[in-house]
PDB file of C-alpha atoms in Angstrom:
ATOM      1  CA  GLN A   1     -69.204  45.013  51.591  1.00  0.00           C
ATOM      2  CA  VAL A   2     -67.434  42.134  49.875  1.00  0.00           C
ATOM      3  CA  GLN A   3     -63.680  42.559  50.145  1.00  0.00           C
ATOM      4  CA  LEU A   4     -60.455  40.603  49.716  1.00  0.00           C
ATOM      5  CA  VAL A   5     -57.167  41.790  51.202  1.00  0.00           C
ATOM      6  CA  GLU A   6     -53.889  40.065  50.340  1.00  0.00           C
ATOM      7  CA  SER A   7     -50.769  40.065  52.475  1.00  0.00           C
ATOM      8  CA  GLY A   8     -47.524  38.159  52.888  1.00  0.00           C
ATOM      9  CA  GLY A   9     -45.671  39.246  49.782  1.00  0.00           C
ATOM     10  CA  GLY A  10     -42.040  40.267  49.894  1.00  0.00           C
ATOM     11  CA  SER A  11     -38.590  39.845  48.427  1.00  0.00           C
ATOM     12  CA  VAL A  12     -36.788  36.517  48.691  1.00  0.00           C
ATOM     13  CA  GLN A  13     -33.916  34.737  47.023  1.00  0.00           C
ATOM     14  CA  ALA A  14     -34.447  31.840  44.690  1.00  0.00           C
ATOM     15  CA  GLY A  15     -35.167  28.680  46.628  1.00  0.00           C
ATOM     16  CA  GLY A  16     -36.902  30.566  49.427  1.00  0.00           C
ATOM     17  CA  SER A  17     -40.500  30.396  50.624  1.00  0.00           C
ATOM     18  CA  LEU A  18     -43.387  32.771  51.235  1.00  0.00           C
ATOM     19  CA  ARG A  19     -46.931  32.299  52.426  1.00  0.00           C
ATOM     20  CA  LEU A  20     -49.553  34.601  51.018  1.00  0.00           C
ATOM     21  CA  SER A  21     -52.800  35.252  52.880  1.00  0.00           C
ATOM     22  CA  CYS A  22     -56.106  36.546  51.567  1.00  0.00           C
ATOM     23  CA  ALA A  23     -58.535  37.763  54.220  1.00  0.00           C
ATOM     24  CA  ALA A  24     -62.126  37.787  53.070  1.00  0.00           C
ATOM     25  CA  SER A  25     -64.829  40.005  54.555  1.00  0.00           C
ATOM     26  CA  GLY A  26     -68.485  40.578  53.795  1.00  0.00           C
ATOM     27  CA  PHE A  27     -69.038  36.981  52.769  1.00  0.00           C
ATOM     28  CA  SER A  28     -68.212  33.434  53.823  1.00  0.00           C
ATOM     29  CA  SER A  29     -65.225  32.306  51.761  1.00  0.00           C
ATOM     30  CA  SER A  30     -66.044  28.652  52.423  1.00  0.00           C
ATOM     31  CA  ARG A  31     -69.067  29.093  50.151  1.00  0.00           C
ATOM     32  CA  TYR A  32     -67.029  30.578  47.307  1.00  0.00           C
ATOM     33  CA  SER A  33     -64.566  29.263  44.810  1.00  0.00           C
ATOM     34  CA  MET A  34     -61.289  31.024  45.520  1.00  0.00           C
ATOM     35  CA  GLY A  35     -58.129  31.484  43.508  1.00  0.00           C
ATOM     36  CA  TRP A  36     -54.718  33.071  43.197  1.00  0.00           C
ATOM     37  CA  PHE A  37     -53.539  34.871  40.072  1.00  0.00           C
ATOM     38  CA  ARG A  38     -50.302  36.666  39.307  1.00  0.00           C
ATOM     39  CA  GLN A  39     -49.207  39.285  36.847  1.00  0.00           C
ATOM     40  CA  ALA A  40     -45.635  40.079  35.859  1.00  0.00           C
ATOM     41  CA  PRO A  41     -44.768  43.386  34.190  1.00  0.00           C
ATOM     42  CA  GLY A  42     -45.790  43.347  30.543  1.00  0.00           C
ATOM     43  CA  LYS A  43     -47.555  39.995  30.853  1.00  0.00           C
ATOM     44  CA  GLU A  44     -51.132  38.817  31.104  1.00  0.00           C
ATOM     45  CA  ARG A  45     -52.588  37.937  34.467  1.00  0.00           C
ATOM     46  CA  GLU A  46     -52.367  34.168  34.859  1.00  0.00           C
ATOM     47  CA  GLY A  47     -54.069  31.708  37.129  1.00  0.00           C
ATOM     48  CA  VAL A  48     -51.743  30.085  39.641  1.00  0.00           C
ATOM     49  CA  ALA A  49     -53.957  28.018  41.929  1.00  0.00           C
ATOM     50  CA  ALA A  50     -57.608  27.683  42.816  1.00  0.00           C
ATOM     51  CA  THR A  51     -60.010  25.709  44.970  1.00  0.00           C
ATOM     52  CA  ASN A  52     -63.759  25.385  44.675  1.00  0.00           C
ATOM     53  CA  ILE A  53     -66.599  24.784  47.126  1.00  0.00           C
ATOM     54  CA  GLY A  54     -66.123  21.054  46.809  1.00  0.00           C
ATOM     55  CA  ASP A  55     -62.388  21.428  47.619  1.00  0.00           C
ATOM     56  CA  ASP A  56     -61.244  20.469  44.151  1.00  0.00           C
ATOM     57  CA  THR A  57     -57.948  22.195  43.403  1.00  0.00           C
ATOM     58  CA  TYR A  58     -56.170  23.547  40.357  1.00  0.00           C
ATOM     59  CA  TYR A  59     -52.490  24.374  39.914  1.00  0.00           C
ATOM     60  CA  ALA A  60     -50.720  25.840  36.937  1.00  0.00           C
ATOM     61  CA  ASP A  61     -48.109  23.442  35.591  1.00  0.00           C
ATOM     62  CA  SER A  62     -45.369  25.909  36.432  1.00  0.00           C
ATOM     63  CA  VAL A  63     -46.124  25.739  40.190  1.00  0.00           C
ATOM     64  CA  LYS A  64     -47.181  22.112  40.689  1.00  0.00           C
ATOM     65  CA  GLY A  65     -45.220  20.504  43.502  1.00  0.00           C
ATOM     66  CA  ARG A  66     -44.050  23.884  44.821  1.00  0.00           C
ATOM     67  CA  PHE A  67     -47.225  25.835  45.696  1.00  0.00           C
ATOM     68  CA  THR A  68     -50.117  24.744  47.916  1.00  0.00           C
ATOM     69  CA  ILE A  69     -53.486  26.463  48.205  1.00  0.00           C
ATOM     70  CA  SER A  70     -55.489  26.069  51.399  1.00  0.00           C
ATOM     71  CA  ARG A  71     -58.307  27.640  53.394  1.00  0.00           C
ATOM     72  CA  ASP A  72     -58.927  28.371  57.051  1.00  0.00           C
ATOM     73  CA  ASN A  73     -62.688  28.685  57.184  1.00  0.00           C
ATOM     74  CA  ALA A  74     -62.671  29.750  60.845  1.00  0.00           C
ATOM     75  CA  LYS A  75     -60.489  32.728  59.873  1.00  0.00           C
ATOM     76  CA  ASN A  76     -62.265  33.281  56.537  1.00  0.00           C
ATOM     77  CA  THR A  77     -58.812  33.282  54.959  1.00  0.00           C
ATOM     78  CA  LEU A  78     -57.238  31.726  51.869  1.00  0.00           C
ATOM     79  CA  TYR A  79     -53.529  30.908  51.761  1.00  0.00           C
ATOM     80  CA  LEU A  80     -50.914  30.177  49.165  1.00  0.00           C
ATOM     81  CA  GLN A  81     -47.776  28.465  50.457  1.00  0.00           C
ATOM     82  CA  MET A  82     -44.979  28.998  47.946  1.00  0.00           C
ATOM     83  CA  ASN A  83     -41.820  26.917  48.276  1.00  0.00           C
ATOM     84  CA  ASN A  84     -38.688  26.672  46.123  1.00  0.00           C
ATOM     85  CA  LEU A  85     -39.431  30.062  44.600  1.00  0.00           C
ATOM     86  CA  LYS A  86     -37.923  30.929  41.236  1.00  0.00           C
ATOM     87  CA  PRO A  87     -37.253  34.341  39.623  1.00  0.00           C
ATOM     88  CA  GLU A  88     -40.054  33.619  37.155  1.00  0.00           C
ATOM     89  CA  ASP A  89     -42.494  33.558  40.070  1.00  0.00           C
ATOM     90  CA  THR A  90     -42.014  37.307  40.455  1.00  0.00           C
ATOM     91  CA  GLY A  91     -45.193  39.306  40.068  1.00  0.00           C
ATOM     92  CA  LEU A  92     -48.173  40.936  41.689  1.00  0.00           C
ATOM     93  CA  TYR A  93     -50.281  38.215  43.251  1.00  0.00           C
ATOM     94  CA  TYR A  94     -54.046  38.659  43.399  1.00  0.00           C
ATOM     95  CA  CYS A  95     -56.685  36.796  45.341  1.00  0.00           C
ATOM     96  CA  ALA A  96     -60.031  36.221  43.637  1.00  0.00           C
ATOM     97  CA  ALA A  97     -63.414  34.774  44.588  1.00  0.00           C
ATOM     98  CA  ASP A  98     -66.648  33.688  42.969  1.00  0.00           C
ATOM     99  CA  PRO A  99     -69.873  32.353  44.502  1.00  0.00           C
ATOM    100  CA  ARG A 100     -70.190  29.558  41.944  1.00  0.00           C
ATOM    101  CA  ASN A 101     -68.705  26.091  42.408  1.00  0.00           C
ATOM    102  CA  LEU A 102     -66.276  26.441  39.519  1.00  0.00           C
ATOM    103  CA  GLY A 103     -64.917  23.541  37.513  1.00  0.00           C
ATOM    104  CA  PHE A 104     -61.290  23.698  36.507  1.00  0.00           C
ATOM    105  CA  GLY A 105     -59.807  22.786  33.152  1.00  0.00           C
ATOM    106  CA  SER A 106     -56.228  23.092  31.975  1.00  0.00           C
ATOM    107  CA  VAL A 107     -56.174  26.778  32.858  1.00  0.00           C
ATOM    108  CA  ILE A 108     -58.284  29.106  34.965  1.00  0.00           C
ATOM    109  CA  HIS A 109     -59.446  32.377  33.469  1.00  0.00           C
ATOM    110  CA  ARG A 110     -59.573  35.656  35.301  1.00  0.00           C
ATOM    111  CA  THR A 111     -62.938  36.429  33.746  1.00  0.00           C
ATOM    112  CA  VAL A 112     -64.770  33.775  35.767  1.00  0.00           C
ATOM    113  CA  PHE A 113     -63.937  35.380  39.097  1.00  0.00           C
ATOM    114  CA  GLY A 114     -66.083  38.288  40.149  1.00  0.00           C
ATOM    115  CA  VAL A 115     -64.362  39.540  43.295  1.00  0.00           C
ATOM    116  CA  TRP A 116     -60.730  40.691  43.411  1.00  0.00           C
ATOM    117  CA  GLY A 117     -58.217  41.953  45.889  1.00  0.00           C
ATOM    118  CA  ARG A 118     -55.613  44.618  45.146  1.00  0.00           C
ATOM    119  CA  GLY A 119     -52.636  42.325  45.152  1.00  0.00           C
ATOM    120  CA  THR A 120     -49.403  41.759  47.023  1.00  0.00           C
ATOM    121  CA  GLN A 121     -45.976  41.941  45.387  1.00  0.00           C
ATOM    122  CA  VAL A 122     -43.650  38.930  45.261  1.00  0.00           C
ATOM    123  CA  THR A 123     -40.091  39.434  44.073  1.00  0.00           C
ATOM    124  CA  VAL A 124     -37.680  36.527  43.693  1.00  0.00           C
ATOM    125  CA  SER A 125     -34.051  37.293  42.996  1.00  0.00           C
ATOM    126  CA  SER A 126     -31.532  34.852  41.534  1.00  0.00           C
TER     127      SER A 126
END
């Protein structure tokens, strides 16, 4: 059974850091494009960061220089290191995967990813 389970969310003050983890099971995540999305209340789910099978990366402009996406293939786990967090980073963060080697444009769309986790909440207070 293909499954993604996120963890590492929490409540922090602005300027703080969190590291999100996404544990994959039922498939080898190294052979999938993987991504992080977030959704704030009343807003659309937006792509935050992604990496493909060739290790190309994508970052939303709003997180460039603050967030880093990485993989640990031995642990079959995807990470999102988030530094210098801002209140506008608040939201439910989802991990996503797709077996294709995705190309990234100016944005990444939720519709291209076929496997989703249930999300982990990140709350940043000012």
